[in-house]
PDB file of C-alpha atoms in Angstrom:
ATOM      1  CA  UNK A  12     -22.961   8.328   1.834  1.00  0.00           C
ATOM      2  CA  UNK A  13     -20.417   9.927   3.409  1.00  0.00           C
ATOM      3  CA  UNK A  14     -19.795   7.303   6.027  1.00  0.00           C
ATOM      4  CA  UNK A  15     -19.307   4.605   2.978  1.00  0.00           C
ATOM      5  CA  UNK A  16     -16.076   6.358   1.502  1.00  0.00           C
ATOM      6  CA  UNK A  17     -14.998   7.260   4.970  1.00  0.00           C
ATOM      7  CA  UNK A  18     -14.646   3.705   5.330  1.00  0.00           C
ATOM      8  CA  UNK A  19     -13.244   3.042   1.918  1.00  0.00           C
ATOM      9  CA  UNK A  20     -10.475   5.594   3.002  1.00  0.00           C
ATOM     10  CA  UNK A  21      -9.517   3.429   6.133  1.00  0.00           C
ATOM     11  CA  UNK A  22      -9.684   0.687   4.369  1.00  0.00           C
ATOM     12  CA  UNK A  23      -7.542   1.958   2.502  1.00  0.00           C
ATOM     13  CA  UNK A  24      -5.367   3.772   4.147  1.00  0.00           C
ATOM     14  CA  UNK A  25      -1.947   1.882   3.665  1.00  0.00           C
ATOM     15  CA  UNK A  26       0.344   3.954   3.505  1.00  0.00           C
ATOM     16  CA  UNK A  27       3.146   1.565   1.539  1.00  0.00           C
ATOM     17  CA  UNK A  28       1.300   0.611  -1.538  1.00  0.00           C
ATOM     18  CA  UNK A  29       3.048   0.916  -4.798  1.00  0.00           C
ATOM     19  CA  UNK A  30       3.549  -1.775  -7.545  1.00  0.00           C
ATOM     20  CA  UNK A  31       5.340  -2.605 -10.255  1.00  0.00           C
ATOM     21  CA  UNK A  32       8.819  -1.070 -12.572  1.00  0.00           C
ATOM     22  CA  UNK A  33       8.120   2.149 -14.946  1.00  0.00           C
ATOM     23  CA  UNK A  34       8.949   1.679 -18.418  1.00  0.00           C
ATOM     24  CA  UNK A  35       8.218   5.381 -18.793  1.00  0.00           C
ATOM     25  CA  UNK A  36      11.776   7.653 -19.130  1.00  0.00           C
ATOM     26  CA  UNK A  37      13.484   8.185 -16.070  1.00  0.00           C
ATOM     27  CA  UNK A  38      12.190  12.230 -15.000  1.00  0.00           C
ATOM     28  CA  UNK A  39      10.511  14.044 -12.644  1.00  0.00           C
ATOM     29  CA  UNK A  40       6.586  13.636 -12.798  1.00  0.00           C
ATOM     30  CA  UNK A  41       3.570  12.018 -11.275  1.00  0.00           C
ATOM     31  CA  UNK A  42       1.546  10.302 -13.733  1.00  0.00           C
ATOM     32  CA  UNK A  43      -2.187   9.111 -11.937  1.00  0.00           C
ATOM     33  CA  UNK A  44      -4.110   6.441 -13.345  1.00  0.00           C
ATOM     34  CA  UNK A  45      -7.718   6.097 -11.226  1.00  0.00           C
ATOM     35  CA  UNK A  46      -9.438   2.829 -11.903  1.00  0.00           C
ATOM     36  CA  UNK A  47     -12.038   1.294 -11.236  1.00  0.00           C
ATOM     37  CA  UNK A  48     -14.017  -1.987 -11.750  1.00  0.00           C
ATOM     38  CA  UNK A  49     -17.181  -4.122 -11.120  1.00  0.00           C
ATOM     39  CA  UNK A  50     -19.277  -4.674  -8.637  1.00  0.00           C
ATOM     40  CA  UNK A  51     -19.925  -8.510  -7.132  1.00  0.00           C
ATOM     41  CA  UNK A  52     -22.577 -10.346  -6.144  1.00  0.00           C
ATOM     42  CA  UNK A  53     -22.450 -12.866  -3.409  1.00  0.00           C
ATOM     43  CA  UNK A  54     -23.996 -14.829  -0.986  1.00  0.00           C
ATOM     44  CA  UNK A  55     -23.503 -14.773   2.858  1.00  0.00           C
ATOM     45  CA  UNK A  56     -21.791 -18.045   4.270  1.00  0.00           C
ATOM     46  CA  UNK A  57     -23.319 -17.856   7.563  1.00  0.00           C
ATOM     47  CA  UNK A  58     -27.367 -16.589   5.589  1.00  0.00           C
ATOM     48  CA  UNK A  59     -28.173 -17.432   2.403  1.00  0.00           C
ATOM     49  CA  UNK A  60     -31.065 -15.456   1.995  1.00  0.00           C
ATOM     50  CA  UNK A  61     -29.068 -12.304   2.787  1.00  0.00           C
ATOM     51  CA  UNK A  62     -26.785 -10.834  -0.567  1.00  0.00           C
ATOM     52  CA  UNK A  63     -23.557 -10.298  -0.275  1.00  0.00           C
ATOM     53  CA  UNK A  64     -22.199  -7.316  -2.082  1.00  0.00           C
ATOM     54  CA  UNK A  65     -18.683  -6.678  -3.316  1.00  0.00           C
ATOM     55  CA  UNK A  66     -16.506  -3.709  -4.394  1.00  0.00           C
ATOM     56  CA  UNK A  67     -13.579  -3.160  -5.893  1.00  0.00           C
ATOM     57  CA  UNK A  68     -12.047   0.297  -5.990  1.00  0.00           C
ATOM     58  CA  UNK A  69      -8.136   0.682  -7.271  1.00  0.00           C
ATOM     59  CA  UNK A  70      -6.257   3.083  -7.499  1.00  0.00           C
ATOM     60  CA  UNK A  71      -2.775   4.225  -9.480  1.00  0.00           C
ATOM     61  CA  UNK A  72       0.190   6.267  -9.089  1.00  0.00           C
ATOM     62  CA  UNK A  73       3.836   6.992 -10.888  1.00  0.00           C
ATOM     63  CA  UNK A  74       6.905   9.461  -8.796  1.00  0.00           C
ATOM     64  CA  UNK A  75      10.274   9.923  -9.735  1.00  0.00           C
ATOM     65  CA  UNK A  76      12.340  12.173  -6.847  1.00  0.00           C
ATOM     66  CA  UNK A  77      14.681  14.987  -8.756  1.00  0.00           C
ATOM     67  CA  UNK A  78      17.982  13.836  -9.682  1.00  0.00           C
ATOM     68  CA  UNK A  79      20.592  13.741  -6.721  1.00  0.00           C
ATOM     69  CA  UNK A  80      24.620  13.112  -6.417  1.00  0.00           C
ATOM     70  CA  UNK A  81      25.695   9.696  -6.662  1.00  0.00           C
ATOM     71  CA  UNK A  82      28.018   9.854  -3.101  1.00  0.00           C
ATOM     72  CA  UNK A  83      31.874   9.151  -2.801  1.00  0.00           C
ATOM     73  CA  UNK A  84      32.153   5.481  -3.521  1.00  0.00           C
ATOM     74  CA  UNK A  85      29.359   5.435  -6.389  1.00  0.00           C
ATOM     75  CA  UNK A  86      26.403   3.599  -7.826  1.00  0.00           C
ATOM     76  CA  UNK A  87      27.743   0.352  -4.971  1.00  0.00           C
ATOM     77  CA  UNK A  88      27.533   2.960  -1.995  1.00  0.00           C
ATOM     78  CA  UNK A  89      23.729   3.383  -2.356  1.00  0.00           C
ATOM     79  CA  UNK A  90      23.275   0.191  -1.468  1.00  0.00           C
ATOM     80  CA  UNK A  91      24.519   1.112   2.324  1.00  0.00           C
ATOM     81  CA  UNK A  92      21.350   3.688   2.262  1.00  0.00           C
ATOM     82  CA  UNK A  93      18.754   2.072   1.583  1.00  0.00           C
ATOM     83  CA  UNK A  94      20.158  -0.767   3.640  1.00  0.00           C
ATOM     84  CA  UNK A  95      18.452   1.474   6.854  1.00  0.00           C
ATOM     85  CA  UNK A  96      15.613   0.978   8.888  1.00  0.00           C
ATOM     86  CA  UNK A  97      15.358   4.805   9.191  1.00  0.00           C
ATOM     87  CA  UNK A  98      14.876   4.961   5.768  1.00  0.00           C
ATOM     88  CA  UNK A  99      13.177   2.475   5.105  1.00  0.00           C
ATOM     89  CA  UNK A 100      10.291   3.204   7.254  1.00  0.00           C
ATOM     90  CA  UNK A 101      10.325   6.975   5.121  1.00  0.00           C
ATOM     91  CA  UNK A 102       8.657   5.196   2.876  1.00  0.00           C
ATOM     92  CA  UNK A 103       5.161   3.972   4.979  1.00  0.00           C
ATOM     93  CA  UNK A 104       5.398   7.381   6.649  1.00  0.00           C
ATOM     94  CA  UNK A 105       2.604   8.954   4.366  1.00  0.00           C
ATOM     95  CA  UNK A 106       5.091  12.000   4.013  1.00  0.00           C
ATOM     96  CA  UNK A 107       5.007  12.765   8.256  1.00  0.00           C
ATOM     97  CA  UNK A 108       7.321  13.436  10.067  1.00  0.00           C
ATOM     98  CA  UNK A 109       6.502  11.573  12.760  1.00  0.00           C
ATOM     99  CA  UNK A 110       4.954   8.715  10.882  1.00  0.00           C
ATOM    100  CA  UNK A 111       2.847   5.908  11.988  1.00  0.00           C
ATOM    101  CA  UNK A 112       4.636   3.430  14.349  1.00  0.00           C
ATOM    102  CA  UNK A 113       6.771   0.838  11.883  1.00  0.00           C
ATOM    103  CA  UNK A 114       7.375  -2.994  14.550  1.00  0.00           C
ATOM    104  CA  UNK A 115       9.691  -5.628  13.111  1.00  0.00           C
ATOM    105  CA  UNK A 116       7.482  -9.026  14.021  1.00  0.00           C
ATOM    106  CA  UNK A 117       8.547 -12.215  14.097  1.00  0.00           C
ATOM    107  CA  UNK A 118       8.799 -14.170  10.673  1.00  0.00           C
ATOM    108  CA  UNK A 119       6.276 -17.382  11.039  1.00  0.00           C
ATOM    109  CA  UNK A 120       5.637 -20.554   8.325  1.00  0.00           C
ATOM    110  CA  UNK A 121       1.937 -18.663   8.203  1.00  0.00           C
ATOM    111  CA  UNK A 122       3.381 -15.066   6.735  1.00  0.00           C
ATOM    112  CA  UNK A 123       6.250 -16.604   4.966  1.00  0.00           C
ATOM    113  CA  UNK A 124       3.048 -18.477   3.132  1.00  0.00           C
ATOM    114  CA  UNK A 125       1.060 -15.184   3.055  1.00  0.00           C
ATOM    115  CA  UNK A 126       3.390 -13.182   0.838  1.00  0.00           C
ATOM    116  CA  UNK A 127       4.956 -16.262  -1.610  1.00  0.00           C
ATOM    117  CA  UNK A 128       0.654 -16.042  -2.077  1.00  0.00           C
ATOM    118  CA  UNK A 129       0.751 -12.334  -2.368  1.00  0.00           C
ATOM    119  CA  UNK A 130       3.199 -11.536  -4.384  1.00  0.00           C
ATOM    120  CA  UNK A 131       2.459 -14.568  -7.529  1.00  0.00           C
ATOM    121  CA  UNK A 132      -0.740 -12.077  -7.901  1.00  0.00           C
ATOM    122  CA  UNK A 133       1.745  -9.439  -8.796  1.00  0.00           C
ATOM    123  CA  UNK A 134       3.567 -11.547 -10.884  1.00  0.00           C
ATOM    124  CA  UNK A 135       6.297 -12.697  -8.656  1.00  0.00           C
ATOM    125  CA  UNK A 136       7.553 -16.273  -9.304  1.00  0.00           C
ATOM    126  CA  UNK A 137       9.048 -18.723  -6.089  1.00  0.00           C
ATOM    127  CA  UNK A 138      11.790 -18.730  -6.901  1.00  0.00           C
ATOM    128  CA  UNK A 139      11.983 -14.880  -7.382  1.00  0.00           C
ATOM    129  CA  UNK A 140      10.695 -13.720  -3.866  1.00  0.00           C
ATOM    130  CA  UNK A 141      13.462 -16.863  -2.268  1.00  0.00           C
ATOM    131  CA  UNK A 142      15.390 -13.122  -3.481  1.00  0.00           C
ATOM    132  CA  UNK A 143      16.437 -11.145  -0.914  1.00  0.00           C
ATOM    133  CA  UNK A 144      16.187 -10.076   2.716  1.00  0.00           C
ATOM    134  CA  UNK A 145      12.817 -10.265   3.578  1.00  0.00           C
ATOM    135  CA  UNK A 146      11.440  -8.721   6.808  1.00  0.00           C
ATOM    136  CA  UNK A 147       8.242  -8.476   8.463  1.00  0.00           C
ATOM    137  CA  UNK A 148       6.434  -5.677   9.477  1.00  0.00           C
ATOM    138  CA  UNK A 149       3.170  -3.795  11.733  1.00  0.00           C
ATOM    139  CA  UNK A 150       2.971  -0.132  10.487  1.00  0.00           C
ATOM    140  CA  UNK A 151      -0.003   1.603  13.198  1.00  0.00           C
ATOM    141  CA  UNK A 152      -1.232   4.362  11.726  1.00  0.00           C
ATOM    142  CA  UNK A 153      -4.915   6.124  13.746  1.00  0.00           C
ATOM    143  CA  UNK A 154      -6.915   8.219  11.391  1.00  0.00           C
ATOM    144  CA  UNK A 155      -9.646   9.916  13.459  1.00  0.00           C
ATOM    145  CA  UNK A 156     -13.394  11.842  12.654  1.00  0.00           C
ATOM    146  CA  UNK A 157     -15.571  14.041  14.252  1.00  0.00           C
ATOM    147  CA  UNK A 158     -16.811  11.488  17.400  1.00  0.00           C
ATOM    148  CA  UNK A 159     -14.853   8.138  15.957  1.00  0.00           C
ATOM    149  CA  UNK A 160     -11.784   7.089  16.270  1.00  0.00           C
ATOM    150  CA  UNK A 161      -9.849   4.101  13.793  1.00  0.00           C
ATOM    151  CA  UNK A 162      -6.759   2.298  14.719  1.00  0.00           C
ATOM    152  CA  UNK A 163      -5.708   0.627  11.161  1.00  0.00           C
ATOM    153  CA  UNK A 164      -2.677  -1.877  12.157  1.00  0.00           C
ATOM    154  CA  UNK A 165      -0.979  -2.850   8.134  1.00  0.00           C
ATOM    155  CA  UNK A 166       0.647  -5.936   8.555  1.00  0.00           C
ATOM    156  CA  UNK A 167       3.764  -5.987   5.143  1.00  0.00           C
ATOM    157  CA  UNK A 168       6.708  -7.529   4.091  1.00  0.00           C
ATOM    158  CA  UNK A 169       9.052  -5.970   3.433  1.00  0.00           C
ATOM    159  CA  UNK A 170      12.045  -7.178   0.338  1.00  0.00           C
ATOM    160  CA  UNK A 171      15.286  -5.613   0.355  1.00  0.00           C
ATOM    161  CA  UNK A 172      16.962  -6.827  -3.010  1.00  0.00           C
ATOM    162  CA  UNK A 173      20.204  -5.800  -3.224  1.00  0.00           C
ATOM    163  CA  UNK A 174      23.489  -5.895  -6.762  1.00  0.00           C
ATOM    164  CA  UNK A 175      23.912  -9.820  -5.771  1.00  0.00           C
ATOM    165  CA  UNK A 176      21.147 -11.185  -6.004  1.00  0.00           C
ATOM    166  CA  UNK A 177      19.802 -12.586  -9.798  1.00  0.00           C
ATOM    167  CA  UNK A 178      16.399 -10.168 -10.351  1.00  0.00           C
ATOM    168  CA  UNK A 179      17.652  -7.161  -9.830  1.00  0.00           C
ATOM    169  CA  UNK A 180      17.703  -5.876 -13.554  1.00  0.00           C
ATOM    170  CA  UNK A 181      20.415  -2.874 -13.533  1.00  0.00           C
ATOM    171  CA  UNK A 182      22.075  -3.482 -10.407  1.00  0.00           C
ATOM    172  CA  UNK A 183      20.764  -1.061  -7.650  1.00  0.00           C
ATOM    173  CA  UNK A 184      19.362  -0.866  -4.490  1.00  0.00           C
ATOM    174  CA  UNK A 185      15.276  -2.038  -4.563  1.00  0.00           C
ATOM    175  CA  UNK A 186      12.411  -2.222  -1.152  1.00  0.00           C
ATOM    176  CA  UNK A 187       9.153  -4.310  -1.950  1.00  0.00           C
ATOM    177  CA  UNK A 188       6.971  -3.786   0.215  1.00  0.00           C
ATOM    178  CA  UNK A 189       3.350  -6.494  -0.198  1.00  0.00           C
ATOM    179  CA  UNK A 190       0.352  -6.213   1.888  1.00  0.00           C
ATOM    180  CA  UNK A 191      -0.397  -9.187   3.294  1.00  0.00           C
ATOM    181  CA  UNK A 192      -3.140  -8.500   6.437  1.00  0.00           C
ATOM    182  CA  UNK A 193      -4.266  -5.099   8.225  1.00  0.00           C
ATOM    183  CA  UNK A 194      -6.856  -4.701  10.699  1.00  0.00           C
ATOM    184  CA  UNK A 195      -8.865  -1.478  11.546  1.00  0.00           C
ATOM    185  CA  UNK A 196     -10.164  -0.981  15.829  1.00  0.00           C
ATOM    186  CA  UNK A 197     -13.177   1.735  15.988  1.00  0.00           C
ATOM    187  CA  UNK A 198     -13.372   3.486  19.266  1.00  0.00           C
ATOM    188  CA  UNK A 199     -15.345   6.492  19.749  1.00  0.00           C
ATOM    189  CA  UNK A 200     -19.251   7.001  19.626  1.00  0.00           C
ATOM    190  CA  UNK A 201     -21.998   3.925  20.015  1.00  0.00           C
ATOM    191  CA  UNK A 202     -23.721   4.472  17.420  1.00  0.00           C
ATOM    192  CA  UNK A 203     -20.711   4.872  15.454  1.00  0.00           C
ATOM    193  CA  UNK A 204     -18.892   2.351  16.207  1.00  0.00           C
ATOM    194  CA  UNK A 205     -21.943   0.105  15.928  1.00  0.00           C
ATOM    195  CA  UNK A 206     -22.286   1.682  12.601  1.00  0.00           C
ATOM    196  CA  UNK A 207     -18.407   1.136  11.560  1.00  0.00           C
ATOM    197  CA  UNK A 208     -19.011  -2.634  12.521  1.00  0.00           C
ATOM    198  CA  UNK A 209     -22.114  -2.796  10.344  1.00  0.00           C
ATOM    199  CA  UNK A 210     -20.690  -2.046   7.484  1.00  0.00           C
ATOM    200  CA  UNK A 211     -17.144  -4.035   8.114  1.00  0.00           C
ATOM    201  CA  UNK A 212     -19.364  -7.035   8.950  1.00  0.00           C
ATOM    202  CA  UNK A 213     -17.288  -8.435  11.559  1.00  0.00           C
ATOM    203  CA  UNK A 214     -16.842  -7.161  15.750  1.00  0.00           C
ATOM    204  CA  UNK A 215     -14.096  -4.560  16.431  1.00  0.00           C
ATOM    205  CA  UNK A 216     -11.227  -5.730  14.595  1.00  0.00           C
ATOM    206  CA  UNK A 217     -11.974  -5.398  11.013  1.00  0.00           C
ATOM    207  CA  UNK A 218      -9.736  -7.957   8.850  1.00  0.00           C
ATOM    208  CA  UNK A 219      -8.170  -8.199   5.868  1.00  0.00           C
ATOM    209  CA  UNK A 220      -8.419 -12.195   5.291  1.00  0.00           C
ATOM    210  CA  UNK A 221      -8.773 -12.740   1.393  1.00  0.00           C
ATOM    211  CA  UNK A 222     -11.523 -15.402   2.741  1.00  0.00           C
ATOM    212  CA  UNK A 223     -13.663 -15.675  -0.860  1.00  0.00           C
ATOM    213  CA  UNK A 224     -17.368 -14.817   1.576  1.00  0.00           C
ATOM    214  CA  UNK A 225     -15.526 -11.639   2.660  1.00  0.00           C
ATOM    215  CA  UNK A 226     -12.526 -10.541   0.022  1.00  0.00           C
ATOM    216  CA  UNK A 227     -13.540 -12.385  -3.359  1.00  0.00           C
ATOM    217  CA  UNK A 228     -10.452 -10.831  -4.791  1.00  0.00           C
ATOM    218  CA  UNK A 229      -8.639  -9.772  -2.816  1.00  0.00           C
ATOM    219  CA  UNK A 230      -7.526  -6.278  -1.108  1.00  0.00           C
ATOM    220  CA  UNK A 231      -4.296  -5.388  -2.557  1.00  0.00           C
ATOM    221  CA  UNK A 232      -1.295  -3.254  -2.324  1.00  0.00           C
ATOM    222  CA  UNK A 233       2.229  -3.764  -3.450  1.00  0.00           C
ATOM    223  CA  UNK A 234       5.759  -1.636  -3.604  1.00  0.00           C
ATOM    224  CA  UNK A 235       8.706  -1.050  -5.534  1.00  0.00           C
ATOM    225  CA  UNK A 236      11.105   2.091  -4.609  1.00  0.00           C
ATOM    226  CA  UNK A 237      13.906   2.043  -5.958  1.00  0.00           C
ATOM    227  CA  UNK A 238      17.364   4.084  -7.758  1.00  0.00           C
ATOM    228  CA  UNK A 239      17.623   5.226 -11.044  1.00  0.00           C
ATOM    229  CA  UNK A 240      20.689   5.895 -12.386  1.00  0.00           C
ATOM    230  CA  UNK A 241      21.232   9.116 -14.199  1.00  0.00           C
ATOM    231  CA  UNK A 242      21.806   9.131 -18.331  1.00  0.00           C
ATOM    232  CA  UNK A 243      25.387  10.516 -17.867  1.00  0.00           C
ATOM    233  CA  UNK A 244      26.721   8.428 -14.879  1.00  0.00           C
ATOM    234  CA  UNK A 245      26.695  11.507 -12.559  1.00  0.00           C
ATOM    235  CA  UNK A 246      23.116  11.159 -10.272  1.00  0.00           C
ATOM    236  CA  UNK A 247      20.415   9.194  -9.719  1.00  0.00           C
ATOM    237  CA  UNK A 248      16.712   9.523  -8.464  1.00  0.00           C
ATOM    238  CA  UNK A 249      14.479   7.130  -7.109  1.00  0.00           C
ATOM    239  CA  UNK A 250      11.674   6.333  -8.401  1.00  0.00           C
ATOM    240  CA  UNK A 251       8.426   4.275  -7.214  1.00  0.00           C
ATOM    241  CA  UNK A 252       4.725   2.636  -8.720  1.00  0.00           C
ATOM    242  CA  UNK A 253       2.167   2.496  -6.315  1.00  0.00           C
ATOM    243  CA  UNK A 254      -1.049  -0.047  -6.956  1.00  0.00           C
ATOM    244  CA  UNK A 255      -3.875   0.109  -4.127  1.00  0.00           C
ATOM    245  CA  UNK A 256      -7.125  -2.299  -4.027  1.00  0.00           C
ATOM    246  CA  UNK A 257      -9.429  -2.633  -1.868  1.00  0.00           C
ATOM    247  CA  UNK A 258     -12.701  -4.968  -1.701  1.00  0.00           C
ATOM    248  CA  UNK A 259     -15.111  -3.942   0.508  1.00  0.00           C
ATOM    249  CA  UNK A 260     -18.507  -6.406   1.289  1.00  0.00           C
ATOM    250  CA  UNK A 261     -21.520  -3.747   1.897  1.00  0.00           C
ATOM    251  CA  UNK A 262     -25.515  -5.815   2.596  1.00  0.00           C
ATOM    252  CA  UNK A 263     -27.406  -5.228  -1.076  1.00  0.00           C
ATOM    253  CA  UNK A 264     -29.846  -3.054   0.939  1.00  0.00           C
ATOM    254  CA  UNK A 265     -27.000  -0.338   1.112  1.00  0.00           C
ATOM    255  CA  UNK A 266     -26.499  -1.125  -2.493  1.00  0.00           C
ATOM    256  CA  UNK A 267     -29.355   0.468  -3.498  1.00  0.00           C
ATOM    257  CA  UNK A 268     -29.603   3.438  -0.360  1.00  0.00           C
ATOM    258  CA  UNK A 269     -26.925   4.860  -2.684  1.00  0.00           C
ATOM    259  CA  UNK A 270     -27.838   7.855  -4.445  1.00  0.00           C
ATOM    260  CA  UNK A 271     -26.006   7.099  -7.705  1.00  0.00           C
ATOM    261  CA  UNK A 272     -25.857   4.612  -9.687  1.00  0.00           C
ATOM    262  CA  UNK A 273     -23.270   1.525  -9.253  1.00  0.00           C
ATOM    263  CA  UNK A 274     -20.514   2.323 -12.013  1.00  0.00           C
ATOM    264  CA  UNK A 275     -20.254   6.673 -10.507  1.00  0.00           C
ATOM    265  CA  UNK A 276     -20.640   4.901  -7.315  1.00  0.00           C
ATOM    266  CA  UNK A 277     -16.817   3.217  -8.085  1.00  0.00           C
ATOM    267  CA  UNK A 278     -15.955   5.920  -9.681  1.00  0.00           C
ATOM    268  CA  UNK A 279     -15.867   8.226  -7.228  1.00  0.00           C
ATOM    269  CA  UNK A 280     -14.707   5.694  -4.619  1.00  0.00           C
ATOM    270  CA  UNK A 281     -12.005   4.634  -6.999  1.00  0.00           C
ATOM    271  CA  UNK A 282     -11.248   8.604  -7.246  1.00  0.00           C
ATOM    272  CA  UNK A 283     -11.424   8.575  -3.304  1.00  0.00           C
ATOM    273  CA  UNK A 284      -8.674   5.698  -3.084  1.00  0.00           C
ATOM    274  CA  UNK A 285      -6.346   7.427  -5.674  1.00  0.00           C
ATOM    275  CA  UNK A 286      -6.092  10.905  -2.979  1.00  0.00           C
ATOM    276  CA  UNK A 287      -4.665   8.642  -0.364  1.00  0.00           C
ATOM    277  CA  UNK A 288      -2.208   8.010  -3.530  1.00  0.00           C
ATOM    278  CA  UNK A 289      -1.499  11.326  -3.925  1.00  0.00           C
ATOM    279  CA  UNK A 290      -1.245  12.694  -0.321  1.00  0.00           C
ATOM    280  CA  UNK A 291       1.331   9.960   0.612  1.00  0.00           C
ATOM    281  CA  UNK A 292       3.669   9.123  -1.906  1.00  0.00           C
ATOM    282  CA  UNK A 293       5.093  11.761  -3.334  1.00  0.00           C
ATOM    283  CA  UNK A 294       6.196  13.042   0.193  1.00  0.00           C
ATOM    284  CA  UNK A 295       7.118   9.932   1.439  1.00  0.00           C
ATOM    285  CA  UNK A 296      10.018   9.611  -1.471  1.00  0.00           C
ATOM    286  CA  UNK A 297      10.736  13.450  -0.656  1.00  0.00           C
ATOM    287  CA  UNK A 298      11.840  13.568   2.772  1.00  0.00           C
ATOM    288  CA  UNK A 299      13.371   9.568   1.352  1.00  0.00           C
ATOM    289  CA  UNK A 300      15.954  12.236  -0.410  1.00  0.00           C
ATOM    290  CA  UNK A 301      16.212  14.312   2.283  1.00  0.00           C
ATOM    291  CA  UNK A 302      17.634  11.532   3.947  1.00  0.00           C
ATOM    292  CA  UNK A 303      19.390  11.107   1.133  1.00  0.00           C
ATOM    293  CA  UNK A 304      21.079  14.409   0.932  1.00  0.00           C
ATOM    294  CA  UNK A 305      21.889  14.462   4.946  1.00  0.00           C
ATOM    295  CA  UNK A 306      23.464  11.093   4.510  1.00  0.00           C
ATOM    296  CA  UNK A 307      25.686  12.355   1.907  1.00  0.00           C
ATOM    297  CA  UNK A 308      27.169  15.297   3.876  1.00  0.00           C
TER     298      UNK A 308
END
């Protein structure tokens, strides 16, 4: 059971996992909403006699930072702060100064197609998704456990929206991060590596692909981080909304061996995912604000 929860954290450790603008008042706050989902059953494409169960876990979080002064150039100059890869990467750092390795990768037709498909799932039309500067990134994050090391490589799209783009609500700059693909590479004690592969149903690389026999509803992560002007027009805060949805497949026999019922398992799994967000979003936003204050000087 512990190993199952460890896998949830490992598979769900996308360091950028934010979503959607908040309609709540713009002030400093933190709000969390764990959401458990239902168990689904499917039939393995390789062996019709072996049933595979898919379990879905979800979590959401919203963070708004302290209000900070505007730059000398006013609101229009905030875009210059956003338009910096070093500042962008802080949002992917999980609050760690020596965060994951972020590498820009070459744009391909496949990546563009995945980006547009994922954007639709989050309510962004094809026309809207063409606005802004789109880059593709690999975010590599190692995680160590006793006897096992797992490296997660998350392939993400980074969409930088400026005041000149059609779908901005208030002319303020915004970043959007969308999870497109992820792999996990496990190394360590052979029995633990074997168990990792067995539970995730693959070889050494575990892939988030969206295929129906592996991931029926799709694991997803979507980020929006944007600047919010203060009511008096003298300052700004930075706001992020986070949403993370993870679908994991298990042999049906594994579900029968759980010490709790499915509902409780979903609840505890979502709570585990929620902790991932709780421990990464606020610290990342604090580093972002810290960098902004230094940029003002």
